């Protein structure tokens, strides 16, 4: 299995240029969402924009330009805003967990009642050589998903202005935990074989070095990895160029 250092994953993200219903972003914006267990970083490659965040400390805007890095911890709702040609390298902790459902979208409460209802709102049609689904249909579904998430996100921001961010976000956090809880045993297994395995291996190396032993040096290797062939897939905040990490 090919892994990146520290058990992270990377994706190159071209942020959506679809105009948002609330008018935010000169070009468009992505889908507001939160991660339950994993931290994230945006490394800006080109263009301009911002990351809008809503967390326990309230709402904030983080301007983006090449050379800027913005980090987001679990529990902080975030939204990528595109002011023009915005591309970022997304670095995620706990490779595999975000793809396994760690990201929860800010849908209105009615779409967060149970896993089946949430899945219906969050899933996109699957295209491919043997599926009668066009790229335009997938794009339309991704845009509709983004717009529904913005409705819930707007409700959260309004509630935060009335009662404070912590009180406003608590019902959303509780719903998010209910949604991901059935997946946690799978997450634990995945994390144990990836991010934790990396940390555990480093602990063993350091213990060996304390004894003057370094057998791991004889097992070192280098690998080359190419991104998956185009077209980029539709992510929460934009079109994704991905790398297969096993």
PDB file of C-alpha atoms in Angstrom:
ATOM      1  CA  UNK A   1       0.000   0.000   0.000  1.00  0.00           C
ATOM      2  CA  UNK A   2       1.339   3.442  -0.960  1.00  0.00           C
ATOM      3  CA  UNK A   3       0.942   5.996   1.804  1.00  0.00           C
ATOM      4  CA  UNK A   4       1.976   9.590   2.216  1.00  0.00           C
ATOM      5  CA  UNK A   5       4.036  10.591   5.269  1.00  0.00           C
ATOM      6  CA  UNK A   6       2.043  10.816   8.472  1.00  0.00           C
ATOM      7  CA  UNK A   7      -0.996   9.011   7.068  1.00  0.00           C
ATOM      8  CA  UNK A   8      -2.328  12.088   5.273  1.00  0.00           C
ATOM      9  CA  UNK A   9      -4.086  12.365   1.929  1.00  0.00           C
ATOM     10  CA  UNK A  10      -3.825  15.111  -0.690  1.00  0.00           C
ATOM     11  CA  UNK A  11      -6.195  16.311  -3.399  1.00  0.00           C
ATOM     12  CA  UNK A  12      -5.862  19.158  -5.849  1.00  0.00           C
ATOM     13  CA  UNK A  13      -9.099  21.124  -5.697  1.00  0.00           C
ATOM     14  CA  UNK A  14     -10.454  23.473  -8.353  1.00  0.00           C
ATOM     15  CA  UNK A  15     -13.130  25.335  -6.401  1.00  0.00           C
ATOM     16  CA  UNK A  16     -16.547  25.477  -8.068  1.00  0.00           C
ATOM     17  CA  UNK A  17     -17.271  28.566 -10.136  1.00  0.00           C
ATOM     18  CA  UNK A  18     -21.028  28.079  -9.854  1.00  0.00           C
ATOM     19  CA  UNK A  19     -22.641  31.294  -8.521  1.00  0.00           C
ATOM     20  CA  UNK A  20     -24.005  30.751  -5.020  1.00  0.00           C
ATOM     21  CA  UNK A  21     -27.639  31.523  -4.106  1.00  0.00           C
ATOM     22  CA  UNK A  22     -26.485  33.886  -1.353  1.00  0.00           C
ATOM     23  CA  UNK A  23     -24.210  35.782  -3.746  1.00  0.00           C
ATOM     24  CA  UNK A  24     -20.993  34.974  -1.905  1.00  0.00           C
ATOM     25  CA  UNK A  25     -17.861  34.743  -4.065  1.00  0.00           C
ATOM     26  CA  UNK A  26     -17.250  36.646  -7.282  1.00  0.00           C
ATOM     27  CA  UNK A  27     -16.996  33.318  -9.152  1.00  0.00           C
ATOM     28  CA  UNK A  28     -18.824  30.888  -6.862  1.00  0.00           C
ATOM     29  CA  UNK A  29     -18.364  28.658  -3.842  1.00  0.00           C
ATOM     30  CA  UNK A  30     -18.264  25.138  -2.548  1.00  0.00           C
ATOM     31  CA  UNK A  31     -20.430  23.150  -0.153  1.00  0.00           C
ATOM     32  CA  UNK A  32     -20.297  24.008   3.578  1.00  0.00           C
ATOM     33  CA  UNK A  33     -19.418  20.955   5.661  1.00  0.00           C
ATOM     34  CA  UNK A  34     -17.696  19.839   8.831  1.00  0.00           C
ATOM     35  CA  UNK A  35     -15.261  17.041   9.634  1.00  0.00           C
ATOM     36  CA  UNK A  36     -15.956  15.022  12.756  1.00  0.00           C
ATOM     37  CA  UNK A  37     -12.572  13.376  13.383  1.00  0.00           C
ATOM     38  CA  UNK A  38     -10.044  14.808  10.920  1.00  0.00           C
ATOM     39  CA  UNK A  39      -8.225  18.113  10.536  1.00  0.00           C
ATOM     40  CA  UNK A  40      -7.678  19.712   7.138  1.00  0.00           C
ATOM     41  CA  UNK A  41      -5.413  22.280   5.489  1.00  0.00           C
ATOM     42  CA  UNK A  42      -5.843  24.316   2.319  1.00  0.00           C
ATOM     43  CA  UNK A  43      -2.562  25.215   0.585  1.00  0.00           C
ATOM     44  CA  UNK A  44      -3.377  27.832  -2.057  1.00  0.00           C
ATOM     45  CA  UNK A  45      -1.811  27.142  -5.459  1.00  0.00           C
ATOM     46  CA  UNK A  46      -3.436  29.803  -7.626  1.00  0.00           C
ATOM     47  CA  UNK A  47      -6.267  32.315  -7.791  1.00  0.00           C
ATOM     48  CA  UNK A  48      -7.993  34.161  -4.985  1.00  0.00           C
ATOM     49  CA  UNK A  49     -10.883  33.611  -2.644  1.00  0.00           C
ATOM     50  CA  UNK A  50     -11.478  32.744   0.985  1.00  0.00           C
ATOM     51  CA  UNK A  51     -12.400  30.035   3.430  1.00  0.00           C
ATOM     52  CA  UNK A  52     -15.480  30.985   5.439  1.00  0.00           C
ATOM     53  CA  UNK A  53     -15.675  29.209   8.786  1.00  0.00           C
ATOM     54  CA  UNK A  54     -18.358  28.837  11.430  1.00  0.00           C
ATOM     55  CA  UNK A  55     -17.219  27.198  14.642  1.00  0.00           C
ATOM     56  CA  UNK A  56     -17.638  27.467  18.408  1.00  0.00           C
ATOM     57  CA  UNK A  57     -15.890  30.854  18.307  1.00  0.00           C
ATOM     58  CA  UNK A  58     -18.237  32.213  15.634  1.00  0.00           C
ATOM     59  CA  UNK A  59     -17.975  33.172  11.977  1.00  0.00           C
ATOM     60  CA  UNK A  60     -14.724  34.183  10.261  1.00  0.00           C
ATOM     61  CA  UNK A  61     -13.385  34.844   6.773  1.00  0.00           C
ATOM     62  CA  UNK A  62      -9.854  33.711   5.860  1.00  0.00           C
ATOM     63  CA  UNK A  63      -8.612  35.362   2.620  1.00  0.00           C
ATOM     64  CA  UNK A  64      -6.813  33.072   0.180  1.00  0.00           C
ATOM     65  CA  UNK A  65      -4.026  33.817  -2.284  1.00  0.00           C
ATOM     66  CA  UNK A  66      -1.027  31.782  -3.465  1.00  0.00           C
ATOM     67  CA  UNK A  67       1.295  30.988  -0.571  1.00  0.00           C
ATOM     68  CA  UNK A  68      -1.437  31.053   2.094  1.00  0.00           C
ATOM     69  CA  UNK A  69      -2.292  27.990   4.197  1.00  0.00           C
ATOM     70  CA  UNK A  70      -5.528  27.761   6.199  1.00  0.00           C
ATOM     71  CA  UNK A  71      -6.031  24.946   8.704  1.00  0.00           C
ATOM     72  CA  UNK A  72      -9.426  23.717   9.912  1.00  0.00           C
ATOM     73  CA  UNK A  73     -10.004  21.497  12.938  1.00  0.00           C
ATOM     74  CA  UNK A  74     -12.881  19.053  13.491  1.00  0.00           C
ATOM     75  CA  UNK A  75     -16.083  20.862  14.461  1.00  0.00           C
ATOM     76  CA  UNK A  76     -15.424  23.948  12.336  1.00  0.00           C
ATOM     77  CA  UNK A  77     -17.854  24.267   9.429  1.00  0.00           C
ATOM     78  CA  UNK A  78     -16.009  25.542   6.371  1.00  0.00           C
ATOM     79  CA  UNK A  79     -16.846  26.727   2.891  1.00  0.00           C
ATOM     80  CA  UNK A  80     -14.428  27.460   0.044  1.00  0.00           C
ATOM     81  CA  UNK A  81     -15.244  30.743  -1.715  1.00  0.00           C
ATOM     82  CA  UNK A  82     -13.930  31.350  -5.228  1.00  0.00           C
ATOM     83  CA  UNK A  83     -13.174  34.913  -6.292  1.00  0.00           C
ATOM     84  CA  UNK A  84     -11.397  33.763  -9.442  1.00  0.00           C
ATOM     85  CA  UNK A  85      -9.438  30.708 -10.651  1.00  0.00           C
ATOM     86  CA  UNK A  86      -9.019  29.337  -7.117  1.00  0.00           C
ATOM     87  CA  UNK A  87      -7.097  26.071  -6.836  1.00  0.00           C
ATOM     88  CA  UNK A  88      -5.809  24.616  -3.591  1.00  0.00           C
ATOM     89  CA  UNK A  89      -3.960  21.535  -2.434  1.00  0.00           C
ATOM     90  CA  UNK A  90      -6.115  19.920   0.238  1.00  0.00           C
ATOM     91  CA  UNK A  91      -4.142  18.043   2.899  1.00  0.00           C
ATOM     92  CA  UNK A  92      -6.311  15.804   5.100  1.00  0.00           C
ATOM     93  CA  UNK A  93      -5.363  13.975   8.256  1.00  0.00           C
ATOM     94  CA  UNK A  94      -6.414  10.339   8.652  1.00  0.00           C
ATOM     95  CA  UNK A  95      -6.312   9.321   5.001  1.00  0.00           C
ATOM     96  CA  UNK A  96      -9.441   7.406   4.120  1.00  0.00           C
ATOM     97  CA  UNK A  97     -11.721   8.671   6.895  1.00  0.00           C
ATOM     98  CA  UNK A  98     -13.069  11.689   4.958  1.00  0.00           C
ATOM     99  CA  UNK A  99     -13.908   9.371   2.051  1.00  0.00           C
ATOM    100  CA  UNK A 100     -15.572   6.988   4.526  1.00  0.00           C
ATOM    101  CA  UNK A 101     -18.042   9.620   5.731  1.00  0.00           C
ATOM    102  CA  UNK A 102     -16.088  11.862   8.126  1.00  0.00           C
ATOM    103  CA  UNK A 103     -17.443  14.937   6.309  1.00  0.00           C
ATOM    104  CA  UNK A 104     -21.006  15.938   7.264  1.00  0.00           C
ATOM    105  CA  UNK A 105     -22.769  18.487   5.070  1.00  0.00           C
ATOM    106  CA  UNK A 106     -24.761  21.368   6.555  1.00  0.00           C
ATOM    107  CA  UNK A 107     -28.149  20.317   5.236  1.00  0.00           C
ATOM    108  CA  UNK A 108     -31.320  21.643   6.930  1.00  0.00           C
ATOM    109  CA  UNK A 109     -32.391  19.567   9.963  1.00  0.00           C
ATOM    110  CA  UNK A 110     -35.014  17.625   8.000  1.00  0.00           C
ATOM    111  CA  UNK A 111     -32.227  16.041   5.911  1.00  0.00           C
ATOM    112  CA  UNK A 112     -30.205  15.095   9.001  1.00  0.00           C
ATOM    113  CA  UNK A 113     -32.819  12.974  10.746  1.00  0.00           C
ATOM    114  CA  UNK A 114     -31.328   9.559   9.864  1.00  0.00           C
ATOM    115  CA  UNK A 115     -28.619   8.002   7.717  1.00  0.00           C
ATOM    116  CA  UNK A 116     -30.947   7.022   4.863  1.00  0.00           C
ATOM    117  CA  UNK A 117     -32.403  10.523   4.537  1.00  0.00           C
ATOM    118  CA  UNK A 118     -28.959  12.097   4.730  1.00  0.00           C
ATOM    119  CA  UNK A 119     -27.530   9.664   2.182  1.00  0.00           C
ATOM    120  CA  UNK A 120     -30.315  10.495  -0.265  1.00  0.00           C
ATOM    121  CA  UNK A 121     -29.464  14.194   0.000  1.00  0.00           C
ATOM    122  CA  UNK A 122     -25.674  13.736  -0.092  1.00  0.00           C
ATOM    123  CA  UNK A 123     -25.204  11.086  -2.786  1.00  0.00           C
ATOM    124  CA  UNK A 124     -24.469  11.922  -6.409  1.00  0.00           C
ATOM    125  CA  UNK A 125     -25.462   9.786  -9.411  1.00  0.00           C
ATOM    126  CA  UNK A 126     -22.659   7.494 -10.520  1.00  0.00           C
ATOM    127  CA  UNK A 127     -21.478   7.872 -14.092  1.00  0.00           C
ATOM    128  CA  UNK A 128     -18.992   5.835 -16.085  1.00  0.00           C
ATOM    129  CA  UNK A 129     -18.657   3.669 -19.127  1.00  0.00           C
ATOM    130  CA  UNK A 130     -21.530   1.377 -18.140  1.00  0.00           C
ATOM    131  CA  UNK A 131     -23.883   3.933 -16.583  1.00  0.00           C
ATOM    132  CA  UNK A 132     -26.447   6.056 -18.391  1.00  0.00           C
ATOM    133  CA  UNK A 133     -25.486   9.199 -16.460  1.00  0.00           C
ATOM    134  CA  UNK A 134     -23.912  12.226 -18.104  1.00  0.00           C
ATOM    135  CA  UNK A 135     -21.344  14.562 -16.616  1.00  0.00           C
ATOM    136  CA  UNK A 136     -23.917  17.348 -16.846  1.00  0.00           C
ATOM    137  CA  UNK A 137     -26.311  15.330 -14.684  1.00  0.00           C
ATOM    138  CA  UNK A 138     -23.645  14.710 -12.049  1.00  0.00           C
ATOM    139  CA  UNK A 139     -22.729  18.409 -12.071  1.00  0.00           C
ATOM    140  CA  UNK A 140     -26.377  19.415 -11.665  1.00  0.00           C
ATOM    141  CA  UNK A 141     -26.760  17.050  -8.691  1.00  0.00           C
ATOM    142  CA  UNK A 142     -23.565  18.372  -7.082  1.00  0.00           C
ATOM    143  CA  UNK A 143     -24.794  21.940  -7.502  1.00  0.00           C
ATOM    144  CA  UNK A 144     -28.213  21.089  -6.037  1.00  0.00           C
ATOM    145  CA  UNK A 145     -26.455  19.419  -3.088  1.00  0.00           C
ATOM    146  CA  UNK A 146     -24.349  22.556  -2.583  1.00  0.00           C
ATOM    147  CA  UNK A 147     -27.424  24.786  -2.683  1.00  0.00           C
ATOM    148  CA  UNK A 148     -29.309  22.628  -0.149  1.00  0.00           C
ATOM    149  CA  UNK A 149     -26.259  22.761   2.140  1.00  0.00           C
ATOM    150  CA  UNK A 150     -26.207  26.559   1.834  1.00  0.00           C
ATOM    151  CA  UNK A 151     -29.815  26.647   3.026  1.00  0.00           C
ATOM    152  CA  UNK A 152     -28.888  24.793   6.212  1.00  0.00           C
ATOM    153  CA  UNK A 153     -25.697  26.812   6.572  1.00  0.00           C
ATOM    154  CA  UNK A 154     -27.666  30.053   6.335  1.00  0.00           C
ATOM    155  CA  UNK A 155     -29.994  28.821   9.076  1.00  0.00           C
ATOM    156  CA  UNK A 156     -27.000  28.035  11.299  1.00  0.00           C
ATOM    157  CA  UNK A 157     -25.516  31.488  10.742  1.00  0.00           C
ATOM    158  CA  UNK A 158     -28.833  33.150  11.563  1.00  0.00           C
ATOM    159  CA  UNK A 159     -29.146  31.073  14.727  1.00  0.00           C
ATOM    160  CA  UNK A 160     -25.563  31.916  15.708  1.00  0.00           C
ATOM    161  CA  UNK A 161     -26.369  35.616  15.399  1.00  0.00           C
ATOM    162  CA  UNK A 162     -29.385  35.166  17.689  1.00  0.00           C
ATOM    163  CA  UNK A 163     -28.176  32.804  20.409  1.00  0.00           C
ATOM    164  CA  UNK A 164     -24.414  32.543  19.902  1.00  0.00           C
ATOM    165  CA  UNK A 165     -22.380  30.074  17.881  1.00  0.00           C
ATOM    166  CA  UNK A 166     -21.986  27.373  20.521  1.00  0.00           C
ATOM    167  CA  UNK A 167     -25.711  27.091  21.231  1.00  0.00           C
ATOM    168  CA  UNK A 168     -26.618  27.316  17.545  1.00  0.00           C
ATOM    169  CA  UNK A 169     -24.193  24.586  16.498  1.00  0.00           C
ATOM    170  CA  UNK A 170     -24.974  22.069  19.245  1.00  0.00           C
ATOM    171  CA  UNK A 171     -28.053  20.535  17.534  1.00  0.00           C
ATOM    172  CA  UNK A 172     -26.098  20.198  14.284  1.00  0.00           C
ATOM    173  CA  UNK A 173     -23.184  18.546  16.099  1.00  0.00           C
ATOM    174  CA  UNK A 174     -25.562  16.098  17.774  1.00  0.00           C
ATOM    175  CA  UNK A 175     -27.141  15.204  14.438  1.00  0.00           C
ATOM    176  CA  UNK A 176     -23.705  14.769  12.841  1.00  0.00           C
ATOM    177  CA  UNK A 177     -22.589  12.384  15.588  1.00  0.00           C
ATOM    178  CA  UNK A 178     -25.755  10.301  15.156  1.00  0.00           C
ATOM    179  CA  UNK A 179     -25.086  10.058  11.424  1.00  0.00           C
ATOM    180  CA  UNK A 180     -21.454   8.933  11.685  1.00  0.00           C
ATOM    181  CA  UNK A 181     -21.702   6.713  14.762  1.00  0.00           C
ATOM    182  CA  UNK A 182     -22.486   3.502  12.826  1.00  0.00           C
ATOM    183  CA  UNK A 183     -19.308   4.037  10.770  1.00  0.00           C
ATOM    184  CA  UNK A 184     -16.943   4.396  13.716  1.00  0.00           C
ATOM    185  CA  UNK A 185     -15.883   0.697  13.976  1.00  0.00           C
ATOM    186  CA  UNK A 186     -14.850   0.810  10.307  1.00  0.00           C
ATOM    187  CA  UNK A 187     -13.042   4.102  10.912  1.00  0.00           C
ATOM    188  CA  UNK A 188     -11.129   2.609  13.845  1.00  0.00           C
ATOM    189  CA  UNK A 189      -9.938  -0.274  11.673  1.00  0.00           C
ATOM    190  CA  UNK A 190      -8.960   2.035   8.823  1.00  0.00           C
ATOM    191  CA  UNK A 191      -7.171   4.501  11.094  1.00  0.00           C
ATOM    192  CA  UNK A 192      -5.321   1.662  12.842  1.00  0.00           C
ATOM    193  CA  UNK A 193      -3.925   0.476   9.500  1.00  0.00           C
ATOM    194  CA  UNK A 194      -2.952   3.954   8.250  1.00  0.00           C
ATOM    195  CA  UNK A 195      -2.417   7.044  10.419  1.00  0.00           C
ATOM    196  CA  UNK A 196      -1.906   5.159  13.685  1.00  0.00           C
ATOM    197  CA  UNK A 197       0.364   2.628  11.964  1.00  0.00           C
ATOM    198  CA  UNK A 198       2.578   5.502  10.801  1.00  0.00           C
ATOM    199  CA  UNK A 199       2.820   6.926  14.315  1.00  0.00           C
ATOM    200  CA  UNK A 200       3.380   3.503  15.864  1.00  0.00           C
ATOM    201  CA  UNK A 201       6.172   2.760  13.384  1.00  0.00           C
ATOM    202  CA  UNK A 202       7.898   6.038  14.287  1.00  0.00           C
ATOM    203  CA  UNK A 203       7.681   5.138  17.972  1.00  0.00           C
ATOM    204  CA  UNK A 204       9.448   1.864  17.190  1.00  0.00           C
ATOM    205  CA  UNK A 205      12.143   3.664  15.200  1.00  0.00           C
ATOM    206  CA  UNK A 206      12.853   6.072  18.050  1.00  0.00           C
ATOM    207  CA  UNK A 207      13.062   3.253  20.568  1.00  0.00           C
ATOM    208  CA  UNK A 208      15.531   1.448  18.302  1.00  0.00           C
ATOM    209  CA  UNK A 209      17.640   4.569  17.877  1.00  0.00           C
ATOM    210  CA  UNK A 210      17.868   4.908  21.655  1.00  0.00           C
ATOM    211  CA  UNK A 211      19.520   1.468  21.609  1.00  0.00           C
ATOM    212  CA  UNK A 212      21.710   2.375  18.638  1.00  0.00           C
ATOM    213  CA  UNK A 213      19.752   0.121  16.300  1.00  0.00           C
ATOM    214  CA  UNK A 214      18.244   1.220  12.959  1.00  0.00           C
ATOM    215  CA  UNK A 215      17.187  -1.822  10.884  1.00  0.00           C
ATOM    216  CA  UNK A 216      14.475   0.271   9.192  1.00  0.00           C
ATOM    217  CA  UNK A 217      17.153   2.062   7.165  1.00  0.00           C
ATOM    218  CA  UNK A 218      17.811  -1.149   5.211  1.00  0.00           C
ATOM    219  CA  UNK A 219      14.127  -1.364   4.283  1.00  0.00           C
ATOM    220  CA  UNK A 220      13.753   2.172   2.907  1.00  0.00           C
ATOM    221  CA  UNK A 221      12.428   2.749  -0.606  1.00  0.00           C
ATOM    222  CA  UNK A 222      11.135   5.512  -2.863  1.00  0.00           C
ATOM    223  CA  UNK A 223       7.984   5.417  -4.968  1.00  0.00           C
ATOM    224  CA  UNK A 224       6.480   7.486  -7.759  1.00  0.00           C
ATOM    225  CA  UNK A 225       2.739   8.106  -7.841  1.00  0.00           C
ATOM    226  CA  UNK A 226       0.666   9.765 -10.559  1.00  0.00           C
ATOM    227  CA  UNK A 227      -2.729  11.351 -10.117  1.00  0.00           C
ATOM    228  CA  UNK A 228      -5.810   9.516 -11.287  1.00  0.00           C
ATOM    229  CA  UNK A 229      -6.692  10.069 -14.956  1.00  0.00           C
ATOM    230  CA  UNK A 230      -9.076  12.911 -15.834  1.00  0.00           C
ATOM    231  CA  UNK A 231     -11.862  13.847 -15.572  1.00  0.00           C
ATOM    232  CA  UNK A 232     -11.702  15.246 -12.074  1.00  0.00           C
ATOM    233  CA  UNK A 233     -14.451  13.969  -9.810  1.00  0.00           C
ATOM    234  CA  UNK A 234     -17.056  16.185  -8.141  1.00  0.00           C
ATOM    235  CA  UNK A 235     -16.160  16.867  -4.506  1.00  0.00           C
ATOM    236  CA  UNK A 236     -17.869  18.971  -1.886  1.00  0.00           C
ATOM    237  CA  UNK A 237     -16.064  22.202  -2.748  1.00  0.00           C
ATOM    238  CA  UNK A 238     -14.966  21.658  -6.342  1.00  0.00           C
ATOM    239  CA  UNK A 239     -13.468  19.340  -8.943  1.00  0.00           C
ATOM    240  CA  UNK A 240     -10.842  17.049  -7.448  1.00  0.00           C
ATOM    241  CA  UNK A 241      -7.604  15.693  -8.847  1.00  0.00           C
ATOM    242  CA  UNK A 242      -6.819  12.673  -6.668  1.00  0.00           C
ATOM    243  CA  UNK A 243      -4.036  10.173  -5.954  1.00  0.00           C
ATOM    244  CA  UNK A 244      -4.728   6.515  -5.187  1.00  0.00           C
ATOM    245  CA  UNK A 245      -3.162   5.835  -1.783  1.00  0.00           C
ATOM    246  CA  UNK A 246      -4.337   2.252  -1.531  1.00  0.00           C
TER     247      UNK A 246
END
